[in-house]
Tab-separated table of C-alpha atoms in Angstrom:
chain	number	residue	atom	x	y	z
U	811	MET	CA	-38.869	-6.310	81.968
U	812	SER	CA	-37.664	-7.492	78.504
U	813	LYS	CA	-34.529	-6.067	77.117
U	814	GLU	CA	-34.890	-4.036	73.936
U	815	LYS	CA	-32.900	-5.291	70.964
U	816	ILE	CA	-30.441	-2.721	69.799
U	817	VAL	CA	-29.784	-2.617	66.033
U	818	LYS	CA	-26.497	-1.086	65.043
U	819	VAL	CA	-26.367	0.592	61.615
U	820	ARG	CA	-22.957	0.392	60.000
U	821	GLN	CA	-21.845	3.670	58.535
U	822	LEU	CA	-20.349	3.614	55.027
U	823	THR	CA	-16.839	4.899	54.736
U	824	ARG	CA	-16.112	7.993	52.655
U	825	TRP	CA	-14.759	5.972	49.757
U	826	GLN	CA	-17.721	3.582	49.851
U	827	ARG	CA	-20.109	6.519	49.615
U	828	ILE	CA	-18.130	7.877	46.669
U	829	GLY	CA	-18.282	4.458	44.990
U	830	VAL	CA	-22.058	4.169	45.404
U	831	ALA	CA	-22.571	7.694	44.121
U	832	SER	CA	-20.350	6.961	41.142
U	833	LEU	CA	-22.394	3.885	40.270
U	834	PHE	CA	-25.590	5.941	40.349
U	835	VAL	CA	-24.016	8.626	38.129
U	836	MET	CA	-22.694	6.059	35.665
U	837	GLY	CA	-26.064	4.343	35.523
U	838	ALA	CA	-27.782	7.650	34.904
U	839	LEU	CA	-25.318	8.465	32.100
U	840	VAL	CA	-25.885	5.071	30.476
U	841	LEU	CA	-29.650	5.528	30.611
U	842	ALA	CA	-29.385	9.084	29.305
U	843	GLY	CA	-27.057	7.936	26.506
U	844	GLY	CA	-29.371	5.121	25.524
U	845	ALA	CA	-32.339	7.478	25.508
U	846	PHE	CA	-30.393	9.959	23.359
U	847	ILE	CA	-29.405	7.275	20.820
U	848	LEU	CA	-32.907	5.843	20.569
U	849	SER	CA	-34.501	9.285	20.318
U	850	GLY	CA	-32.967	9.927	16.877
U	851	ILE	CA	-32.248	13.538	17.788
U	852	TYR	CA	-28.669	13.457	16.479
U	853	ASN	CA	-28.567	14.303	12.767
U	854	ILE	CA	-26.501	11.575	11.052
U	855	GLY	CA	-26.798	13.145	7.606
U	856	ALA	CA	-23.654	14.224	5.743
U	857	SER	CA	-25.315	17.536	4.880
U	858	ARG	CA	-24.669	18.773	8.409
U	859	ASP	CA	-21.348	18.814	10.262
U	860	HIS	CA	-20.767	17.089	13.593
U	861	TRP	CA	-21.179	19.023	16.809
U	862	SER	CA	-17.979	20.723	17.955
U	863	ILE	CA	-17.618	18.347	20.905
U	864	THR	CA	-18.057	15.364	18.567
U	865	ASN	CA	-15.351	16.669	16.221
U	866	PHE	CA	-13.081	17.275	19.185
U	867	ILE	CA	-13.454	13.729	20.505
U	868	ILE	CA	-13.087	12.106	17.055
U	869	THR	CA	-9.956	14.133	16.261
U	870	ILE	CA	-8.240	13.192	19.522
U	871	LEU	CA	-9.239	9.534	19.147
U	872	ARG	CA	-7.997	9.409	15.542
U	873	ASP	CA	-4.684	11.168	16.112
U	874	ARG	CA	-3.796	9.226	19.258
U	875	SER	CA	-4.745	5.920	17.637
U	876	VAL	CA	-2.607	6.631	14.552
U	877	ALA	CA	0.346	7.857	16.637
U	878	VAL	CA	0.374	4.779	18.879
U	879	ALA	CA	-0.242	2.261	16.067
U	880	SER	CA	2.467	3.715	13.825
U	881	GLY	CA	5.202	3.645	16.438
U	882	GLY	CA	8.193	1.517	15.486
U	883	ILE	CA	7.586	1.560	11.735
U	884	GLU	CA	10.890	1.710	9.853
U	885	VAL	CA	10.967	4.548	7.310
U	886	PRO	CA	12.935	4.037	4.064
U	887	GLU	CA	14.702	6.786	2.122
U	888	LEU	CA	11.793	8.860	0.811
U	889	ASP	CA	13.771	11.206	-1.455
U	890	ASP	CA	13.911	8.376	-3.978
U	891	PRO	CA	12.805	9.108	-7.574
U	892	ASP	CA	11.820	5.469	-8.117
U	893	LEU	CA	9.487	5.666	-5.136
U	894	TYR	CA	7.828	9.031	-5.699
U	895	GLN	CA	7.502	8.639	-9.478
U	896	LEU	CA	5.626	5.363	-9.013
U	897	GLY	CA	3.579	6.925	-6.206
U	898	GLU	CA	2.740	9.893	-8.431
U	899	GLN	CA	1.214	7.669	-11.103
U	900	HIS	CA	-0.899	5.753	-8.584
U	901	PHE	CA	-1.982	9.023	-6.973
U	902	LEU	CA	-3.041	10.509	-10.322
U	903	GLY	CA	-4.848	7.377	-11.396
U	904	THR	CA	-6.613	6.549	-8.122
U	905	CYS	CA	-6.308	8.962	-5.193
U	906	THR	CA	-7.354	12.080	-7.116
U	907	THR	CA	-10.843	10.616	-7.527
U	908	CYS	CA	-11.637	11.661	-3.952
U	909	HIS	CA	-8.790	13.948	-2.911
U	910	GLY	CA	-8.588	15.947	-6.130
U	911	THR	CA	-5.627	16.952	-8.281
U	912	PRO	CA	-3.071	19.157	-6.483
U	913	GLY	CA	-3.713	22.833	-7.124
U	914	GLU	CA	-7.229	22.285	-8.488
U	915	PRO	CA	-10.654	22.486	-6.807
U	916	LEU	CA	-12.254	19.311	-5.470
U	917	ASN	CA	-15.088	17.669	-7.388
U	918	PRO	CA	-18.382	18.928	-5.823
U	919	LEU	CA	-19.556	15.352	-5.288
U	920	TYR	CA	-16.619	14.529	-3.008
U	921	SER	CA	-16.483	17.956	-1.383
U	922	HIS	CA	-19.866	17.125	0.161
U	923	MET	CA	-18.604	13.982	1.883
U	924	LEU	CA	-18.391	14.063	5.683
U	925	PRO	CA	-15.626	14.155	6.566
U	926	LYS	CA	-14.492	15.938	3.419
U	927	PRO	CA	-11.477	14.240	1.779
U	928	PRO	CA	-8.485	16.362	2.840
U	929	ASP	CA	-6.089	18.166	0.532
U	930	LEU	CA	-3.116	15.802	0.701
U	931	THR	CA	-0.582	18.513	-0.123
U	932	GLY	CA	-0.700	19.204	3.619
U	933	ALA	CA	-0.495	15.599	4.828
U	934	PHE	CA	3.033	16.057	6.217
U	935	GLU	CA	2.049	19.236	8.040
U	936	HIS	CA	-0.101	17.188	10.432
U	937	TYR	CA	1.538	13.759	10.465
U	938	ASP	CA	5.031	12.303	10.170
U	939	ALA	CA	6.074	9.646	7.627
U	940	ARG	CA	5.188	6.714	9.903
U	941	GLU	CA	1.721	8.068	10.544
U	942	VAL	CA	1.043	8.823	6.873
U	943	PHE	CA	2.182	5.286	6.007
U	944	TRP	CA	-0.152	3.806	8.610
U	945	VAL	CA	-3.161	5.779	7.351
U	946	VAL	CA	-2.511	4.896	3.687
U	947	ASN	CA	-1.917	1.244	4.595
U	948	HIS	CA	-4.803	0.725	7.026
U	949	GLY	CA	-7.293	3.430	6.093
U	950	LEU	CA	-9.614	5.142	8.589
U	951	LYS	CA	-12.957	3.835	9.777
U	952	TYR	CA	-16.107	5.870	9.077
U	953	THR	CA	-14.318	8.308	6.756
U	954	GLY	CA	-14.468	6.628	3.329
U	955	MET	CA	-10.657	6.178	3.422
U	956	PRO	CA	-10.052	2.512	2.486
U	957	ALA	CA	-7.204	0.291	3.586
U	958	TRP	CA	-4.569	-0.573	0.974
U	959	PRO	CA	-6.150	-3.232	-1.278
U	960	ALA	CA	-3.268	-5.704	-0.805
U	961	ALA	CA	-1.582	-7.055	2.303
U	962	HIS	CA	2.203	-7.384	2.606
U	963	ARG	CA	2.901	-4.631	0.054
U	964	PRO	CA	4.677	-1.923	2.079
U	965	ASP	CA	6.785	-1.176	-1.004
U	966	GLU	CA	3.702	0.116	-2.828
U	967	VAL	CA	2.428	2.070	0.167
U	968	TRP	CA	5.791	3.788	0.651
U	969	SER	CA	5.707	4.946	-2.967
U	970	VAL	CA	2.540	6.939	-2.217
U	971	VAL	CA	4.010	8.265	1.043
U	972	SER	CA	7.135	9.340	-0.839
U	973	TYR	CA	5.049	11.225	-3.400
U	974	LEU	CA	2.955	12.923	-0.696
U	975	ARG	CA	6.149	14.067	1.009
U	976	ARG	CA	7.423	15.491	-2.279
U	977	LEU	CA	4.038	17.097	-2.841
U	978	ASN	CA	4.354	18.825	0.518
U	979	LYS	CA	7.912	19.994	-0.237
U	980	ILE	CA	7.413	21.431	-3.737
U	981	GLY	CA	3.891	22.770	-3.228
U	982	PRO	CA	0.666	22.171	-5.191
U	983	GLU	CA	1.554	24.655	-7.956
U	984	ASN	CA	4.770	22.887	-8.959
U	985	ALA	CA	3.183	19.506	-8.406
U	986	ALA	CA	0.347	20.412	-10.766
U	987	ILE	CA	2.907	21.256	-13.483
U	988	GLU	CA	4.722	17.939	-12.987
U	989	ASP	CA	1.464	15.979	-12.905
U	990	SER	CA	0.183	17.662	-16.053
U	991	ALA	CA	3.391	16.804	-17.890
U	992	ALA	CA	3.168	13.209	-16.695
U	993	GLU	CA	-0.461	12.947	-17.808
U	994	GLN	CA	0.361	14.269	-21.282
U	995	ALA	CA	3.431	12.065	-21.652
U	996	GLN	CA	1.431	8.946	-20.823
U	997	ASN	CA	-1.560	10.085	-22.877
U	998	LEU	CA	-3.724	8.677	-20.072
U	999	ASN	CA	-3.087	5.112	-21.249
U	1000	THR	CA	-3.619	2.885	-18.217
U	1001	CYS	CA	-0.713	0.487	-18.814
U	1002	ALA	CA	1.682	3.047	-20.314
U	1003	ARG	CA	1.147	5.300	-17.299
U	1004	CYS	CA	3.673	3.155	-15.401
U	1005	HIS	CA	5.038	0.531	-17.794
U	1006	GLU	CA	5.539	2.741	-20.855
U	1007	ALA	CA	5.593	1.107	-24.266
U	1008	ALA	CA	7.456	0.851	-27.574
U	1009	GLY	CA	10.880	0.272	-26.062
U	1010	GLN	CA	10.691	3.040	-23.461
U	1011	PRO	CA	11.694	2.187	-19.866
U	1012	PRO	CA	9.019	2.193	-17.146
U	1013	VAL	CA	8.408	5.265	-15.042
U	1014	SER	CA	10.346	3.655	-12.167
U	1015	ASP	CA	12.813	0.809	-11.643
U	1016	LEU	CA	10.273	-0.586	-9.191
U	1017	VAL	CA	7.998	-1.288	-12.177
U	1018	PRO	CA	8.598	-4.394	-14.334
U	1019	ARG	CA	9.402	-4.157	-18.035
U	1020	LEU	CA	6.706	-5.879	-20.072
U	1021	ASP	CA	8.387	-5.586	-23.491
U	1022	GLY	CA	8.537	-8.985	-25.138
U	1023	LEU	CA	7.301	-11.018	-22.167
U	1024	SER	CA	5.313	-14.072	-23.250
U	1025	GLU	CA	1.666	-13.501	-23.967
U	1026	ALA	CA	0.732	-16.479	-21.778
U	1027	TYR	CA	2.549	-15.042	-18.773
U	1028	LEU	CA	1.113	-11.538	-19.199
U	1029	ARG	CA	-2.408	-12.875	-19.536
U	1030	ARG	CA	-2.014	-15.096	-16.467
U	1031	ALA	CA	-0.572	-12.220	-14.415
U	1032	LEU	CA	-3.463	-9.889	-15.238
U	1033	GLU	CA	-6.023	-12.594	-14.533
U	1034	GLU	CA	-4.415	-13.292	-11.151
U	1035	TYR	CA	-4.413	-9.589	-10.278
U	1036	ARG	CA	-8.062	-9.390	-11.277
U	1037	GLY	CA	-8.979	-12.482	-9.268
U	1038	GLY	CA	-7.013	-11.473	-6.173
U	1039	GLN	CA	-4.455	-14.277	-6.364
U	1040	ARG	CA	-1.657	-11.718	-6.734
U	1041	ALA	CA	-1.347	-9.036	-4.090
U	1042	SER	CA	-0.939	-5.523	-5.479
U	1043	GLY	CA	-2.817	-2.452	-4.382
U	1044	ILE	CA	-1.731	-0.748	-7.600
U	1045	MET	CA	-2.479	-3.474	-10.145
U	1046	ALA	CA	-5.561	-5.108	-8.586
U	1047	PRO	CA	-7.944	-2.129	-9.066
U	1048	ILE	CA	-6.774	-1.734	-12.681
U	1049	ALA	CA	-7.085	-5.407	-13.578
U	1050	PHE	CA	-10.465	-5.647	-11.820
U	1051	ASP	CA	-11.976	-3.296	-14.412
U	1052	MET	CA	-10.466	-5.147	-17.393
U	1053	SER	CA	-12.533	-7.531	-19.494
U	1054	ASP	CA	-11.142	-10.788	-20.900
U	1055	GLU	CA	-10.810	-9.083	-24.263
U	1056	GLU	CA	-8.863	-6.151	-22.799
U	1057	ILE	CA	-6.533	-8.511	-20.948
U	1058	ALA	CA	-5.882	-10.498	-24.124
U	1059	SER	CA	-5.319	-7.323	-26.168
U	1060	ASN	CA	-2.851	-5.792	-23.702
U	1061	ALA	CA	-0.985	-9.080	-23.300
U	1062	ALA	CA	-0.638	-9.468	-27.062
U	1063	SER	CA	0.446	-5.837	-27.484
U	1064	TYR	CA	3.301	-5.992	-24.983
U	1065	ALA	CA	4.339	-9.491	-26.083
U	1066	SER	CA	4.833	-8.163	-29.628
U	1067	LEU	CA	7.389	-5.540	-28.530
U	1068	PRO	CA	11.137	-6.231	-28.824
U	1069	PRO	CA	12.650	-7.380	-25.506
U	1070	PRO	CA	14.936	-5.015	-23.573
U	1071	ALA	CA	18.728	-5.060	-23.459
U	1072	GLY	CA	20.598	-5.697	-20.222
U	1073	ARG	CA	22.255	-2.995	-18.129
U	1074	GLN	CA	25.737	-3.519	-16.725
U	1075	ASN	CA	26.437	-3.333	-12.997
U	1076	SER	CA	30.090	-3.511	-11.996
U	1077	ASN	CA	29.313	-3.401	-8.267
U	1078	ALA	CA	27.165	-6.538	-8.148
U	1079	ASN	CA	28.192	-10.103	-7.340
U	1080	ILE	CA	27.485	-11.371	-10.838
U	1081	ALA	CA	29.304	-14.664	-10.275
U	1082	LEU	CA	27.019	-15.613	-7.374
U	1083	GLY	CA	23.989	-14.499	-9.351
U	1084	ARG	CA	25.029	-16.617	-12.338
U	1085	GLN	CA	25.455	-19.644	-10.072
U	1086	ILE	CA	21.962	-19.246	-8.582
U	1087	ALA	CA	20.417	-18.699	-12.012
U	1088	ARG	CA	22.110	-21.642	-13.733
U	1089	GLN	CA	22.849	-24.152	-10.968
U	1090	GLY	CA	20.805	-23.085	-7.978
U	1091	LEU	CA	21.971	-23.522	-4.385
U	1092	PRO	CA	21.649	-27.241	-3.590
U	1093	GLU	CA	22.805	-26.770	0.008
U	1094	GLN	CA	19.843	-24.401	0.560
U	1095	ASP	CA	17.469	-26.488	-1.548
U	1096	VAL	CA	17.130	-23.655	-4.072
U	1097	PRO	CA	16.645	-24.872	-7.686
U	1098	ALA	CA	18.203	-23.112	-10.656
U	1099	CYS	CA	16.071	-20.154	-11.779
U	1100	GLN	CA	16.397	-21.143	-15.431
U	1101	SER	CA	14.698	-24.467	-14.732
U	1102	CYS	CA	11.426	-22.518	-15.007
U	1103	HIS	CA	12.214	-19.005	-16.209
U	1104	GLY	CA	13.011	-19.101	-19.896
U	1105	VAL	CA	11.651	-22.642	-20.271
U	1106	ASN	CA	8.025	-22.370	-19.165
U	1107	PRO	CA	6.124	-19.752	-21.250
U	1108	ALA	CA	3.783	-19.184	-18.299
U	1109	ALA	CA	6.777	-18.041	-16.191
U	1110	SER	CA	8.210	-14.565	-16.597
U	1111	ARG	CA	11.392	-13.932	-18.553
U	1112	LEU	CA	14.012	-12.367	-16.286
U	1113	GLU	CA	16.746	-11.259	-18.704
U	1114	GLY	CA	16.875	-7.493	-19.074
U	1115	GLN	CA	14.365	-6.963	-16.268
U	1116	SER	CA	14.888	-4.193	-13.705
U	1117	GLU	CA	17.365	-5.284	-11.030
U	1118	ARG	CA	15.612	-3.312	-8.339
U	1119	TYR	CA	12.204	-4.674	-9.296
U	1120	MET	CA	13.404	-8.295	-9.109
U	1121	ALA	CA	15.248	-7.793	-5.807
U	1122	THR	CA	12.162	-6.131	-4.302
U	1123	GLN	CA	9.922	-8.988	-5.421
U	1124	LEU	CA	12.277	-11.608	-3.963
U	1125	LYS	CA	12.304	-9.726	-0.678
U	1126	LEU	CA	8.506	-9.670	-0.695
U	1127	TRP	CA	8.386	-13.422	-1.282
U	1128	GLN	CA	10.140	-13.843	2.065
U	1129	HIS	CA	6.998	-12.680	3.854
U	1130	ALA	CA	4.703	-15.602	4.612
U	1131	GLY	CA	1.386	-15.283	2.816
U	1132	HIS	CA	2.585	-12.921	0.087
U	1133	ARG	CA	0.897	-13.790	-3.228
U	1134	ASP	CA	0.705	-17.488	-2.374
U	1135	ALA	CA	-2.743	-18.237	-3.784
U	1136	SER	CA	-1.534	-19.537	-7.157
U	1137	ALA	CA	0.668	-22.594	-7.670
U	1138	GLU	CA	3.497	-20.396	-8.968
U	1139	GLY	CA	3.101	-18.051	-6.016
U	1140	ARG	CA	3.354	-20.846	-3.472
U	1141	LEU	CA	6.505	-22.117	-5.197
U	1142	MET	CA	8.167	-18.694	-5.238
U	1143	SER	CA	7.218	-18.064	-1.615
U	1144	VAL	CA	9.143	-21.177	-0.582
U	1145	ILE	CA	12.174	-20.312	-2.736
U	1146	GLY	CA	12.207	-16.670	-1.624
U	1147	GLN	CA	12.356	-17.663	2.030
U	1148	ARG	CA	15.382	-19.884	1.343
U	1149	LEU	CA	17.399	-17.050	-0.206
U	1150	THR	CA	19.234	-14.416	1.790
U	1151	GLU	CA	18.777	-10.773	0.839
U	1152	ALA	CA	22.330	-10.675	-0.567
U	1153	GLN	CA	21.663	-13.735	-2.719
U	1154	GLY	CA	18.430	-12.198	-3.981
U	1155	LYS	CA	20.274	-9.025	-4.985
U	1156	ALA	CA	23.023	-11.023	-6.699
U	1157	VAL	CA	20.709	-13.095	-8.901
U	1158	SER	CA	18.629	-9.989	-9.692
U	1159	ALA	CA	21.758	-8.128	-10.792
U	1160	TYR	CA	22.854	-11.053	-12.953
U	1161	TYR	CA	19.576	-11.254	-14.854
U	1162	ALA	CA	19.416	-7.467	-15.237
U	1163	THR	CA	22.746	-7.528	-17.115
U	1164	GLN	CA	21.607	-10.180	-19.592
U	1165	ASN	CA	20.225	-9.298	-23.023
U	1166	ALA	CA	16.730	-10.717	-23.292
U	1167	GLU	CA	16.925	-11.018	-27.076
U	1168	GLU	CA	20.026	-13.219	-26.889
U	1169	ALA	CA	18.398	-15.432	-24.257
U	1170	GLN	CA	15.420	-16.248	-26.469
């Protein structure tokens, strides 16, 4: 009598059964999701809001992403008139297109965007300064909120953040009064909005004085902003819309103005600044500033310029890749990285005390 072959069936463990069941569930969800996407049932039109569950998921994803990505960002002093006054002018000239003017209704065209551009008077009610900076700097996907148009320009981004913080503190009613006064004072002139004209100082010490700068330099600067060789999220959009004739006209207009007088600063290391300007720093392979500035008409004149503006620009040059597309930009990038921050402040202070008219 032949022996029957006994087949033993191995029983799956509890966790193995859970794993197999999970794979089946996941596969079913993938198939169901694919079928849902291909069916076209979901209305993608901006005329209809997302489902509540979709809004819930997007909001959590957005807020957690911004919170994690913005961690570690160093926040400057935001109660700074130079910062928020510059930010105000950029906000009025650019941001209000979508977000509207504080205290006034939103343009119907933009109010029908999905998501609708938020009222930025409440930006600091939902996010802190780091998070607002990150959003302004990097934008948000699928919302119409663009990234800042220029890399390595945190100074410009912080000016907008500073203004939004002030907007939140004083309220839309008071902000609307300030903005209206600013609009009337500038008479909506694009350049005068920040740079002023006819001997008046700029709206902020972070803005360069253009009075009496050479026409060749001003024309080159605007052309480089327009072509993307110079990085500025404030200037690039303005210059992009300017024709060759408008660039030439604005350059000639500012070049015809009398140059500014210097401003004294008793707290600065003027002696060190004078040495860098006239002799350079041979041990650091830094040439004298006046070997180009004041000699080459295509280089900017520094006498009488804002100390804070020059020091900020030198600090920006220390970041690799900042405005290095032009020959002049590549040169200044190298020099900026060879200067310490203290040396940059000293030479900026020296030039700010000099009378431009006497230097000509």
